[in-house]
JSON list of C-alpha atoms in Angstrom, two decimals:
[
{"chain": "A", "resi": 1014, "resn": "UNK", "atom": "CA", "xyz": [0.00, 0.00, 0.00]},
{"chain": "A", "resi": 1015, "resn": "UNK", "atom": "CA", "xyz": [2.56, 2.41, 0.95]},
{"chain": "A", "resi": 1016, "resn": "UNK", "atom": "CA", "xyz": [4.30, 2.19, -2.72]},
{"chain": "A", "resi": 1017, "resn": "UNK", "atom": "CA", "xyz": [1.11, 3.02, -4.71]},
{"chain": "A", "resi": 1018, "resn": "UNK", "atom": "CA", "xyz": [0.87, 6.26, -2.09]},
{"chain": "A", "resi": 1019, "resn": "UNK", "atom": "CA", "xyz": [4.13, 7.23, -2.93]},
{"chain": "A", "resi": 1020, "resn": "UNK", "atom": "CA", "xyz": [3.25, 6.54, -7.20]},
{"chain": "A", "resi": 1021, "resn": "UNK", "atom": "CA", "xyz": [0.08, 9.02, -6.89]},
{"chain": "A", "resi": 1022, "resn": "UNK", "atom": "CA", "xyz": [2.38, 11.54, -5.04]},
{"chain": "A", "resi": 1023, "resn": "UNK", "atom": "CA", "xyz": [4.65, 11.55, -7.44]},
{"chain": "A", "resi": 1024, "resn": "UNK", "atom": "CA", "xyz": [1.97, 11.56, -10.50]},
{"chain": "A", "resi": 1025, "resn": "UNK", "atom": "CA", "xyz": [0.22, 14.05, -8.70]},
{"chain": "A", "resi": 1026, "resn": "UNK", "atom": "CA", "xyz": [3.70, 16.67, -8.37]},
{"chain": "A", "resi": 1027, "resn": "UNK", "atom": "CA", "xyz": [3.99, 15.95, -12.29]},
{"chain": "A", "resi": 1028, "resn": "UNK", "atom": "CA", "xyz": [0.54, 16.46, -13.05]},
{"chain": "A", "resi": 1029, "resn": "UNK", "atom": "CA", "xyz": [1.08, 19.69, -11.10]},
{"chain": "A", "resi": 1030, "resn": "UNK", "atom": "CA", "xyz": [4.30, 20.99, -12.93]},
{"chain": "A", "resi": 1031, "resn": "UNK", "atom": "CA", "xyz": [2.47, 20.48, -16.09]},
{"chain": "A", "resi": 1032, "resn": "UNK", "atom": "CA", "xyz": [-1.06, 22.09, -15.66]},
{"chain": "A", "resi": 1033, "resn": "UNK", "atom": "CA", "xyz": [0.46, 25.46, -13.89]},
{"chain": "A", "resi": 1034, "resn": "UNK", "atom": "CA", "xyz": [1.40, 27.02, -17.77]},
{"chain": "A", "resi": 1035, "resn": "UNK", "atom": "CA", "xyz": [-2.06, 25.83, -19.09]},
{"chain": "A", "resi": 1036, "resn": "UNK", "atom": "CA", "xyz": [-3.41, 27.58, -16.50]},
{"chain": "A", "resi": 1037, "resn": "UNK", "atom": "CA", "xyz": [-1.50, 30.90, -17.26]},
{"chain": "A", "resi": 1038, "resn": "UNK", "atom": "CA", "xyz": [-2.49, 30.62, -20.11]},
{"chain": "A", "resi": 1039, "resn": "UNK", "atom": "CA", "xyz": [-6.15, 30.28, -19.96]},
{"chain": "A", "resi": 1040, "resn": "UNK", "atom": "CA", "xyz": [-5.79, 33.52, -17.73]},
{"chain": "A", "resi": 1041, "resn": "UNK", "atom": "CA", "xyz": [-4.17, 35.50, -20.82]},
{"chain": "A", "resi": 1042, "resn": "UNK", "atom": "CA", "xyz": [-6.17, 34.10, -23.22]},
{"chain": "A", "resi": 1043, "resn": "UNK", "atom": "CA", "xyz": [-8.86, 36.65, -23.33]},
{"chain": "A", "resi": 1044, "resn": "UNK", "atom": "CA", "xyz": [-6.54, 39.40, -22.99]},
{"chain": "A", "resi": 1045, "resn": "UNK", "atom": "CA", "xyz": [-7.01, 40.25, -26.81]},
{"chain": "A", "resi": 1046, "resn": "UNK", "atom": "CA", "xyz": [-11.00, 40.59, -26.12]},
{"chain": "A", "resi": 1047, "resn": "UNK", "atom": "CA", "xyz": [-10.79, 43.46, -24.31]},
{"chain": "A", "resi": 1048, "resn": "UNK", "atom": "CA", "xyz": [-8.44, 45.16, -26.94]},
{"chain": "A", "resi": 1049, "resn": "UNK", "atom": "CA", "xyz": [-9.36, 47.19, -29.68]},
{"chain": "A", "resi": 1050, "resn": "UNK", "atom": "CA", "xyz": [-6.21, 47.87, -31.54]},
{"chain": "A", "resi": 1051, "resn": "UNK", "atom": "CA", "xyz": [-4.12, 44.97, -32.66]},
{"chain": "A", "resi": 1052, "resn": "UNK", "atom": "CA", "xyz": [-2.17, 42.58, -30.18]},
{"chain": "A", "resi": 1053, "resn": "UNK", "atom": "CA", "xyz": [0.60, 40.07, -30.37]},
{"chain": "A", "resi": 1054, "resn": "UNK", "atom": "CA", "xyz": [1.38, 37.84, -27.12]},
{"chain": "A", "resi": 1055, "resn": "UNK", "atom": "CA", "xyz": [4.02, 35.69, -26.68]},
{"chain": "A", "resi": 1056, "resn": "UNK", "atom": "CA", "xyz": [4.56, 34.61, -22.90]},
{"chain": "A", "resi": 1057, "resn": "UNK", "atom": "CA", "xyz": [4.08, 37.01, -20.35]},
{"chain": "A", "resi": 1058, "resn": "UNK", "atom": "CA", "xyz": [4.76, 39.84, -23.30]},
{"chain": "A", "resi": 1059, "resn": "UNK", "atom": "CA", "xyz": [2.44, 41.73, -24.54]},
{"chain": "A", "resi": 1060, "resn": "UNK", "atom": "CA", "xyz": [2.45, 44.16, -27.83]},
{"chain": "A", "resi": 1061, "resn": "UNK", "atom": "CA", "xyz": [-0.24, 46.76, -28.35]},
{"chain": "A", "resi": 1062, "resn": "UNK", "atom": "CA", "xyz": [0.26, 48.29, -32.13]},
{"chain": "A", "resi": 1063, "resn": "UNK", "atom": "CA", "xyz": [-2.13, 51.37, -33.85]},
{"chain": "A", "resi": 1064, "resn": "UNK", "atom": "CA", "xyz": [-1.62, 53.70, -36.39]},
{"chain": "A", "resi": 1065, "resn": "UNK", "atom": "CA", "xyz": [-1.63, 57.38, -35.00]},
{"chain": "A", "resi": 1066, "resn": "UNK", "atom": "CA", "xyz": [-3.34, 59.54, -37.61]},
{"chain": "A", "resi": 1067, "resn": "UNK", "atom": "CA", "xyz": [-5.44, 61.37, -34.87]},
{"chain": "A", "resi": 1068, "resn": "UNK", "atom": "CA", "xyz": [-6.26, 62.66, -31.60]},
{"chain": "A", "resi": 1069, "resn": "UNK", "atom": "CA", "xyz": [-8.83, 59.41, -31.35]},
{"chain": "A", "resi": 1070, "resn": "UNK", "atom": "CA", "xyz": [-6.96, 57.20, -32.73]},
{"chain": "A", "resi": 1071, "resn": "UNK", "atom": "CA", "xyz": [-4.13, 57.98, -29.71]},
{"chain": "A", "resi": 1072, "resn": "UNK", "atom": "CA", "xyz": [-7.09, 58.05, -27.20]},
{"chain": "A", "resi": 1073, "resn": "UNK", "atom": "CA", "xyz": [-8.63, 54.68, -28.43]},
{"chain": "A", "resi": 1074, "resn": "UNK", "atom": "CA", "xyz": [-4.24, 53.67, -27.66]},
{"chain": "A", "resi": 1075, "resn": "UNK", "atom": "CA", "xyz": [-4.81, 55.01, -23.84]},
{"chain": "A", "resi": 1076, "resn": "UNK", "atom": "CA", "xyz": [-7.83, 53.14, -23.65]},
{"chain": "A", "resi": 1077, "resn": "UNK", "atom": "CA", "xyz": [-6.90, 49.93, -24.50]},
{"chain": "A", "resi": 1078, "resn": "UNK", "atom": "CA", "xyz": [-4.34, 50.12, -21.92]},
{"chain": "A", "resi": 1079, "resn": "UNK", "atom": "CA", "xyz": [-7.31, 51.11, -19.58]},
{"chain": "A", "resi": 1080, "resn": "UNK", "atom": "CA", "xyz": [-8.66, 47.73, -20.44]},
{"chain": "A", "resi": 1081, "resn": "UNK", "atom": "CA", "xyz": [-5.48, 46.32, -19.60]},
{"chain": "A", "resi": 1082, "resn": "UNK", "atom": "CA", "xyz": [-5.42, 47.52, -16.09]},
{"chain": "A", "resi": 1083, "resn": "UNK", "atom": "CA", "xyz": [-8.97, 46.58, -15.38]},
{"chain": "A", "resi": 1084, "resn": "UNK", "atom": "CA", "xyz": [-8.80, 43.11, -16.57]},
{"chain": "A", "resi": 1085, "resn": "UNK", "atom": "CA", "xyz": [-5.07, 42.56, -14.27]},
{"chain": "A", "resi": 1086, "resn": "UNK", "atom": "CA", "xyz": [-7.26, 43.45, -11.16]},
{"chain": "A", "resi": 1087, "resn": "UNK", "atom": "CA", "xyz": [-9.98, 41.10, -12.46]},
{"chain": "A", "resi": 1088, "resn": "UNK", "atom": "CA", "xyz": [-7.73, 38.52, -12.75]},
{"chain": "A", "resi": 1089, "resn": "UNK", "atom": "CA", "xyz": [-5.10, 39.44, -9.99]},
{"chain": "A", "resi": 1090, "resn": "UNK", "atom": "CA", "xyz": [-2.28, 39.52, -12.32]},
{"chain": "A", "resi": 1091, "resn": "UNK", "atom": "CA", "xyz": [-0.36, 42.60, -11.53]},
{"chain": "A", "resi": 1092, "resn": "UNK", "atom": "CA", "xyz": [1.02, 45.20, -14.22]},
{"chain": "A", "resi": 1093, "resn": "UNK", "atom": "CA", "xyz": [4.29, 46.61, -13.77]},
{"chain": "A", "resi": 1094, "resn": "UNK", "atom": "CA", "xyz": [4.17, 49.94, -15.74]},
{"chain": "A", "resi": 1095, "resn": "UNK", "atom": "CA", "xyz": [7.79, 50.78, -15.30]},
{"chain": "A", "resi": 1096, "resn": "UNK", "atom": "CA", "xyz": [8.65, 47.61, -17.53]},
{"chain": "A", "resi": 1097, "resn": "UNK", "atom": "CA", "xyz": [6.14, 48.95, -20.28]},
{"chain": "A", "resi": 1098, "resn": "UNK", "atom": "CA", "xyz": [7.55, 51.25, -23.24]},
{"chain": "A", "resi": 1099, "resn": "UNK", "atom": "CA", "xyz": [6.23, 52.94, -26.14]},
{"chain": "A", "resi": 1100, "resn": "UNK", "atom": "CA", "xyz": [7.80, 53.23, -29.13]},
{"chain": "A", "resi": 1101, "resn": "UNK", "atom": "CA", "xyz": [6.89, 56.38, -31.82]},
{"chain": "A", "resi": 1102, "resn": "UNK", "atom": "CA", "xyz": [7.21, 54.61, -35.31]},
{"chain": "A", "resi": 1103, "resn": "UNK", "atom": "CA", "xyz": [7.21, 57.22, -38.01]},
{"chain": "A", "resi": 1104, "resn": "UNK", "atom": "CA", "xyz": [4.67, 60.07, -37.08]},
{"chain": "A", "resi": 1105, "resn": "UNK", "atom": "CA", "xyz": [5.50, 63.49, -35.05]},
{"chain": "A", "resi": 1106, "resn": "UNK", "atom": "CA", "xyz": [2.31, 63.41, -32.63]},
{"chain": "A", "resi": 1107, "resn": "UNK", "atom": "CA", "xyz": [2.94, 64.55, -29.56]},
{"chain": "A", "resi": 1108, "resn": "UNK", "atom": "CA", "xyz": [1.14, 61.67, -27.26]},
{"chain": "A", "resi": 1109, "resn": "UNK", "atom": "CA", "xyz": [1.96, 60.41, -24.34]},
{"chain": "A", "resi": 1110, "resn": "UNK", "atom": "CA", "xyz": [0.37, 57.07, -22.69]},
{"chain": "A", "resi": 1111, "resn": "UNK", "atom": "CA", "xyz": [-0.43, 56.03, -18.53]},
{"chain": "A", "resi": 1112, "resn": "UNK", "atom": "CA", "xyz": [-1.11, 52.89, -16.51]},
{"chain": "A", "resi": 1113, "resn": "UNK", "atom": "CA", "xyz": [-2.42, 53.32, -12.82]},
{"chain": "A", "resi": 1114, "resn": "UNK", "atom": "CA", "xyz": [-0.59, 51.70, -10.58]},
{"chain": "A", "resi": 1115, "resn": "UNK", "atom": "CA", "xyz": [-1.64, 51.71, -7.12]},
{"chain": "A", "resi": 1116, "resn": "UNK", "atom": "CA", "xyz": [-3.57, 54.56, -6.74]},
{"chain": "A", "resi": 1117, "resn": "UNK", "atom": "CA", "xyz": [-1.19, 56.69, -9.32]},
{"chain": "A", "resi": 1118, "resn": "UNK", "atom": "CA", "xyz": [-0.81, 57.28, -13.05]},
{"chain": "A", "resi": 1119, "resn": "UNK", "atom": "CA", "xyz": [2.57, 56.07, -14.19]},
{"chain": "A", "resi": 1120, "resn": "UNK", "atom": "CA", "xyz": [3.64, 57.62, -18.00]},
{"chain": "A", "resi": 1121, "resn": "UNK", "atom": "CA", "xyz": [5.19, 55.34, -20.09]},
{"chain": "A", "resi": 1122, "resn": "UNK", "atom": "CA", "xyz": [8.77, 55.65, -20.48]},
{"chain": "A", "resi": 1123, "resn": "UNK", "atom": "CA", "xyz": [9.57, 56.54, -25.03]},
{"chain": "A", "resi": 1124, "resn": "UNK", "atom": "CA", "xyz": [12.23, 54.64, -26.54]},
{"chain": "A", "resi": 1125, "resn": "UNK", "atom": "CA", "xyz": [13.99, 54.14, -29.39]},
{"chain": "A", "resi": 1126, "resn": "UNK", "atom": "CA", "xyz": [15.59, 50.97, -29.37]},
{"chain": "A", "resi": 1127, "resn": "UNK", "atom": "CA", "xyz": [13.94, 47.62, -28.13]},
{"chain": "A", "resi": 1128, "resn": "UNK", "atom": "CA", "xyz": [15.26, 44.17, -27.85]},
{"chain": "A", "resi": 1129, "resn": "UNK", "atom": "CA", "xyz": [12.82, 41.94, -28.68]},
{"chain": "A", "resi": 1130, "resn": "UNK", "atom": "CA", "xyz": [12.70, 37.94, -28.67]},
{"chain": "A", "resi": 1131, "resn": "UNK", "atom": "CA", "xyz": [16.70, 38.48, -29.49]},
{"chain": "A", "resi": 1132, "resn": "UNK", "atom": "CA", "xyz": [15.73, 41.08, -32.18]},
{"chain": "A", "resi": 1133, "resn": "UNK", "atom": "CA", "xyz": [16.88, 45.02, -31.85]},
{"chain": "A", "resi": 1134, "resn": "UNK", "atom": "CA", "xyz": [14.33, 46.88, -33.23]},
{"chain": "A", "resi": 1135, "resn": "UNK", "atom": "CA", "xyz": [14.34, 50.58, -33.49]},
{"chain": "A", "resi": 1136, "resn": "UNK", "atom": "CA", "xyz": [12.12, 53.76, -34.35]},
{"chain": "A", "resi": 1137, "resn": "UNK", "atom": "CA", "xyz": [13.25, 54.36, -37.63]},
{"chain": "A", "resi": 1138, "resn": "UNK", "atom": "CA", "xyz": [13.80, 50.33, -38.27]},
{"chain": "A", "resi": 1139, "resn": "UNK", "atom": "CA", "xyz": [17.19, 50.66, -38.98]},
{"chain": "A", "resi": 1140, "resn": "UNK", "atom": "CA", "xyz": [18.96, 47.71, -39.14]},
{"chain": "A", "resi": 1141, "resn": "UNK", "atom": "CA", "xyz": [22.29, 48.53, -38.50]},
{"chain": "A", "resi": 1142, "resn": "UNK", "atom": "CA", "xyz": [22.18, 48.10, -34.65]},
{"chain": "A", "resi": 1143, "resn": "UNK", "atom": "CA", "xyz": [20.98, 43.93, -34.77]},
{"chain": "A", "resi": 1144, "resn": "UNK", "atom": "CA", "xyz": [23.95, 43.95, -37.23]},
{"chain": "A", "resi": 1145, "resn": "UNK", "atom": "CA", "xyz": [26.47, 45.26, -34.96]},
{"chain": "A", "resi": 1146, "resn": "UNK", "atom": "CA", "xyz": [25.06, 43.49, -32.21]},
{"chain": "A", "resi": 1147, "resn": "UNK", "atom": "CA", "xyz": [25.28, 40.11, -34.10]},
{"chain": "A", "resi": 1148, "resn": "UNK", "atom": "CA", "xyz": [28.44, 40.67, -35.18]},
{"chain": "A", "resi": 1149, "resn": "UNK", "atom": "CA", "xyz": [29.98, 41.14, -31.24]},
{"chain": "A", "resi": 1150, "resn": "UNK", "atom": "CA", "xyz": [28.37, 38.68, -30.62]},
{"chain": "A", "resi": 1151, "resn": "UNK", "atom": "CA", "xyz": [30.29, 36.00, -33.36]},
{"chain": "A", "resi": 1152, "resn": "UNK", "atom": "CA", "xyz": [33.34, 37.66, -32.96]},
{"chain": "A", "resi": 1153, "resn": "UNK", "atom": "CA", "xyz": [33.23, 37.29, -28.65]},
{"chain": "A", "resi": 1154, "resn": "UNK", "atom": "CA", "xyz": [32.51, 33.38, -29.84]},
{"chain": "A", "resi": 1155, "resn": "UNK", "atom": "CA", "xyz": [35.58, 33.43, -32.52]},
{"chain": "A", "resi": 1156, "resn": "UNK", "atom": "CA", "xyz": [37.90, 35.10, -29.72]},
{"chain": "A", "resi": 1157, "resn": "UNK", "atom": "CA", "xyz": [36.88, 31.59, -27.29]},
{"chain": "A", "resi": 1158, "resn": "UNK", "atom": "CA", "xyz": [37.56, 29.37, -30.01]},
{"chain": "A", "resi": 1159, "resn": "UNK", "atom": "CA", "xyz": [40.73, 31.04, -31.03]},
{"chain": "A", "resi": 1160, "resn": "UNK", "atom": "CA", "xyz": [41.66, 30.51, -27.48]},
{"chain": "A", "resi": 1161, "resn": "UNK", "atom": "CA", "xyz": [40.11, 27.00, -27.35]},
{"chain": "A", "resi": 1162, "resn": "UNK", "atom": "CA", "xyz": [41.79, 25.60, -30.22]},
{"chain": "A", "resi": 1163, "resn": "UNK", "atom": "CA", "xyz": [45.04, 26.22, -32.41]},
{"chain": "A", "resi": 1164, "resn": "UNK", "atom": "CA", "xyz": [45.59, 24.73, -35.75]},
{"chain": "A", "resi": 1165, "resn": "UNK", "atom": "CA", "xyz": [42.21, 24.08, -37.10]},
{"chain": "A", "resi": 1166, "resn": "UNK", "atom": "CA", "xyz": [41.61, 21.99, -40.20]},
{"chain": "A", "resi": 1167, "resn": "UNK", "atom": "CA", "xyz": [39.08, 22.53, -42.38]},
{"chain": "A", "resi": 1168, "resn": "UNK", "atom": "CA", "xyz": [36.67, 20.14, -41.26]},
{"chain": "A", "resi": 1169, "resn": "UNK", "atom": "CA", "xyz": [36.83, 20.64, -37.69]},
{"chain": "A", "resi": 1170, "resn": "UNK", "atom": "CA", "xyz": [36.91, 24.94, -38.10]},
{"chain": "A", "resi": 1171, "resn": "UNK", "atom": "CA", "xyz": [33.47, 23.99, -40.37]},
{"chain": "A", "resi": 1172, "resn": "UNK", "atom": "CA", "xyz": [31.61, 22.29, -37.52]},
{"chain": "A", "resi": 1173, "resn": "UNK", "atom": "CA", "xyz": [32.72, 24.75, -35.21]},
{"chain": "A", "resi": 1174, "resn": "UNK", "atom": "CA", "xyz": [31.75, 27.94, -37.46]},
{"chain": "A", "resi": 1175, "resn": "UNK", "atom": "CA", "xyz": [28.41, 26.75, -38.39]},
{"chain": "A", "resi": 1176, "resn": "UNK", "atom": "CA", "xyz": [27.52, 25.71, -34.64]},
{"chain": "A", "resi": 1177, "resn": "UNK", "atom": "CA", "xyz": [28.70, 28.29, -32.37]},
{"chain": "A", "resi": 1178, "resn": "UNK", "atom": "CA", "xyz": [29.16, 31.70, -34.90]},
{"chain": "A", "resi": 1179, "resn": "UNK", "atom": "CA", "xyz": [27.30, 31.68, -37.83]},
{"chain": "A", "resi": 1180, "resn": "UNK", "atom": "CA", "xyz": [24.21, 31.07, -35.96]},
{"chain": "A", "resi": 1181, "resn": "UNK", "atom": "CA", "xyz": [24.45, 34.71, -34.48]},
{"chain": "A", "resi": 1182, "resn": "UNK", "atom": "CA", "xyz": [24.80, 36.24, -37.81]},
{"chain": "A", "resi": 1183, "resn": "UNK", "atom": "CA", "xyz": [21.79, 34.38, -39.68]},
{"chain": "A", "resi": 1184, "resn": "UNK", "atom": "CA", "xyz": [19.77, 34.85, -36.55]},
{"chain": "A", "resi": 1185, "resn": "UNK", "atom": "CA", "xyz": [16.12, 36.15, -37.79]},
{"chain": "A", "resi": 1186, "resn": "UNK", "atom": "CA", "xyz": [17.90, 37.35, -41.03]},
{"chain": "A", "resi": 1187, "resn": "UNK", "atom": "CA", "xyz": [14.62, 37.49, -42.63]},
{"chain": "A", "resi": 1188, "resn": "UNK", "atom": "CA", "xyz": [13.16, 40.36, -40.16]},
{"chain": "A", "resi": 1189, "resn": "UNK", "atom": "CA", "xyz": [16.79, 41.71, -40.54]},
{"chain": "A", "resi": 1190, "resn": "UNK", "atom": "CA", "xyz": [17.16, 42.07, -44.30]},
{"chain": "A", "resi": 1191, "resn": "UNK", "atom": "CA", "xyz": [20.61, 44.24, -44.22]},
{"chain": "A", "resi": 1192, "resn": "UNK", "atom": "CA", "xyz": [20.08, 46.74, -46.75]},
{"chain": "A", "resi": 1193, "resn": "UNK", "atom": "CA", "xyz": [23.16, 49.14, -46.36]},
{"chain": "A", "resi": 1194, "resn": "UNK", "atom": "CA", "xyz": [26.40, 48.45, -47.68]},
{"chain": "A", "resi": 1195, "resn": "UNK", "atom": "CA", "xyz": [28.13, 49.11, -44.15]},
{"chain": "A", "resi": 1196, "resn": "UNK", "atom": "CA", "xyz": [26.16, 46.21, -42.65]},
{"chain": "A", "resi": 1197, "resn": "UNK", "atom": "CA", "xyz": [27.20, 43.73, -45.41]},
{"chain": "A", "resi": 1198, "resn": "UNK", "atom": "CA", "xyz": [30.55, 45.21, -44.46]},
{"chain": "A", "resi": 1199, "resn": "UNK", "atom": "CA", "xyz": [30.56, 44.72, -41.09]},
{"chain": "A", "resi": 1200, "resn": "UNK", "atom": "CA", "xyz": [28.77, 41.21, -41.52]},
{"chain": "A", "resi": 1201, "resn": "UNK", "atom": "CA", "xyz": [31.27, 40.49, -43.94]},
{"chain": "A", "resi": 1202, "resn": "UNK", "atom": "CA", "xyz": [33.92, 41.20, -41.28]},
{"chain": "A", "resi": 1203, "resn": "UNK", "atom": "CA", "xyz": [33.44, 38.09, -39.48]},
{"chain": "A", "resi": 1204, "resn": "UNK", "atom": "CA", "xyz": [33.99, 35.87, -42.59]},
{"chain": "A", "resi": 1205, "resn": "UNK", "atom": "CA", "xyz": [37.47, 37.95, -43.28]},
{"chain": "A", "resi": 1206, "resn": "UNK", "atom": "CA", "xyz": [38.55, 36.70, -39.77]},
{"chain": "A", "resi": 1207, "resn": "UNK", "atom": "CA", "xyz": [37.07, 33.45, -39.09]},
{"chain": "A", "resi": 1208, "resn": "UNK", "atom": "CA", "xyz": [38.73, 32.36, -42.51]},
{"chain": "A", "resi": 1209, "resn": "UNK", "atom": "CA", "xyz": [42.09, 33.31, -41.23]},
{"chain": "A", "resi": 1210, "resn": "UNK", "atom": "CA", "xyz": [41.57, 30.66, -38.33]},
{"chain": "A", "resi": 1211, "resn": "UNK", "atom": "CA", "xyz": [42.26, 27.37, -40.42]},
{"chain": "A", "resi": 1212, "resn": "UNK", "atom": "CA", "xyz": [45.22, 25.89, -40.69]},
{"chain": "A", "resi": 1213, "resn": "UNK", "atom": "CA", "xyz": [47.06, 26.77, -44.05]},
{"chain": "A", "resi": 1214, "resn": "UNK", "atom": "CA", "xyz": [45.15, 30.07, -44.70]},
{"chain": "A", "resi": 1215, "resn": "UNK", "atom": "CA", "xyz": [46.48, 33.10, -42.77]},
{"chain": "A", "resi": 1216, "resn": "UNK", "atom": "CA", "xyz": [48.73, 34.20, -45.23]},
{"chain": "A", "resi": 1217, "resn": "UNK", "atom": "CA", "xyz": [46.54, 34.03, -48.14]},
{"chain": "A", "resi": 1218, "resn": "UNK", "atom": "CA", "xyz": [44.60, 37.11, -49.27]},
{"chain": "A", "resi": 1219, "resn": "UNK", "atom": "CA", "xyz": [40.83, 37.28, -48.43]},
{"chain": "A", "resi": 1220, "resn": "UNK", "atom": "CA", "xyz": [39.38, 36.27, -51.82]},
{"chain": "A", "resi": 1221, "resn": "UNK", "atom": "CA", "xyz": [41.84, 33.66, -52.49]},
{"chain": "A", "resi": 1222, "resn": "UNK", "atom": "CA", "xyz": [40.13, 32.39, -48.84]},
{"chain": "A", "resi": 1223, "resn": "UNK", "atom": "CA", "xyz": [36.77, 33.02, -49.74]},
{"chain": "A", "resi": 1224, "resn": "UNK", "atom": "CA", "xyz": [37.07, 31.02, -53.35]},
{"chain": "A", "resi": 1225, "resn": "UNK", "atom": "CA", "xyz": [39.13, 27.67, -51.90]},
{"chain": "A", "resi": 1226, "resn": "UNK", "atom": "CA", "xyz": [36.78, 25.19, -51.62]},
{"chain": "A", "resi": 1227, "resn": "UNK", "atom": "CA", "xyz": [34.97, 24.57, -48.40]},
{"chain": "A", "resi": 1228, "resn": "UNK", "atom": "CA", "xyz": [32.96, 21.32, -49.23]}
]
């Protein structure tokens, strides 16, 4: 008898660790009802988007985020407004966007640059600032394996490129779409040095690099 307790306590701690996320989620579910503008969730995030081409359009904005506070006290999920930012994509209205928090309006801090599921996206959608960061990111990675390893052949410096570097520089590429030549430079600047790193090809120029085959 005492084994079969022990099985249903066990069942019942899984059961447990697997129904607490449904249930977030059935509390956020309806979030999007009580929305009028258009929203994206993902998680505990949530993205409110409108286009500003009027006084109402910016006060139907404020009210959504009305709704927003009345349905966290409904469902006793607390807001934290300083966390919440709004970003100004291409229009010059001067508008400016509260939460109540306890008794008091907090404004919503303006900014220009987000980072977003790994993403930096900014007011004027420049790319140029995921580039950079992508690229400090493969080159901090290139620094560790030129610390790691010496001598690479070209089999072993392919596994290791396509694993742990290039990864950071394809990531979301898509959404990125580079469309200046000083990103493709400074993309480009990773495959200048990581080339260098095999065995054989430091003192070679870049192209002659670039065109040896890789297969």
């Amino acid at each position: 008898m005492p084994p079969i307790t022990a099985s249903l306590i066990i069942k019942a701690q899984l059961l447990q660790l697997l129904v607490v996320p449904h249930y977030f989620l059935l509390f956020v579910n309806d979030l999007p009802a009580w929305m009028k503008n258009n929203t994206k969730m993902f998680a505990d995030d949530t993205k409110i988007w409108s286009k500003i081409s009027s006084d109402t359009d910016s006060y139907l904005l404020q009210e959504d985020l009305d709704n927003i506070q009345q349905w966290s006290q409904m469902c006793l999920l607390k807001l934290h407004p300083e966390k919440c930012k709004v970003m100004h994509i291409g229009h010059s209205y001067q508008t400016a966007y509260s939460i109540e928090d306890s008794g008091s309006l907090t404004t919503l801090q303006r900014t220009d640059e987000e980072k977003d599921l790994g993403v930096y996206t900014t007011s004027d959608f420049n790319p140029s600032t995921q580039c950079n960061k992508a690229v400090n990111k493969a080159m901090s990675v290139l620094r560790m394996v030129n610390r790691a390893f010496r001598g690479l052949d070209k089999d072993d410096f392919l596994v290791i490129y396509k694993t742990f570097i290039r990864p950071h520089l394809e990531y979301c590429v898509q959404s990125l779409n580079p469309r200046f030549s000083k990103d493709e430079e400074v993309l480009e600047k990773v495959q200048k040095r990581v080339t260098k790193c095999v065995k054989g090809m430091k003192g070679k120029k870049y192209l002659d690099r670039l065109y040896t085959s890789w297969d």
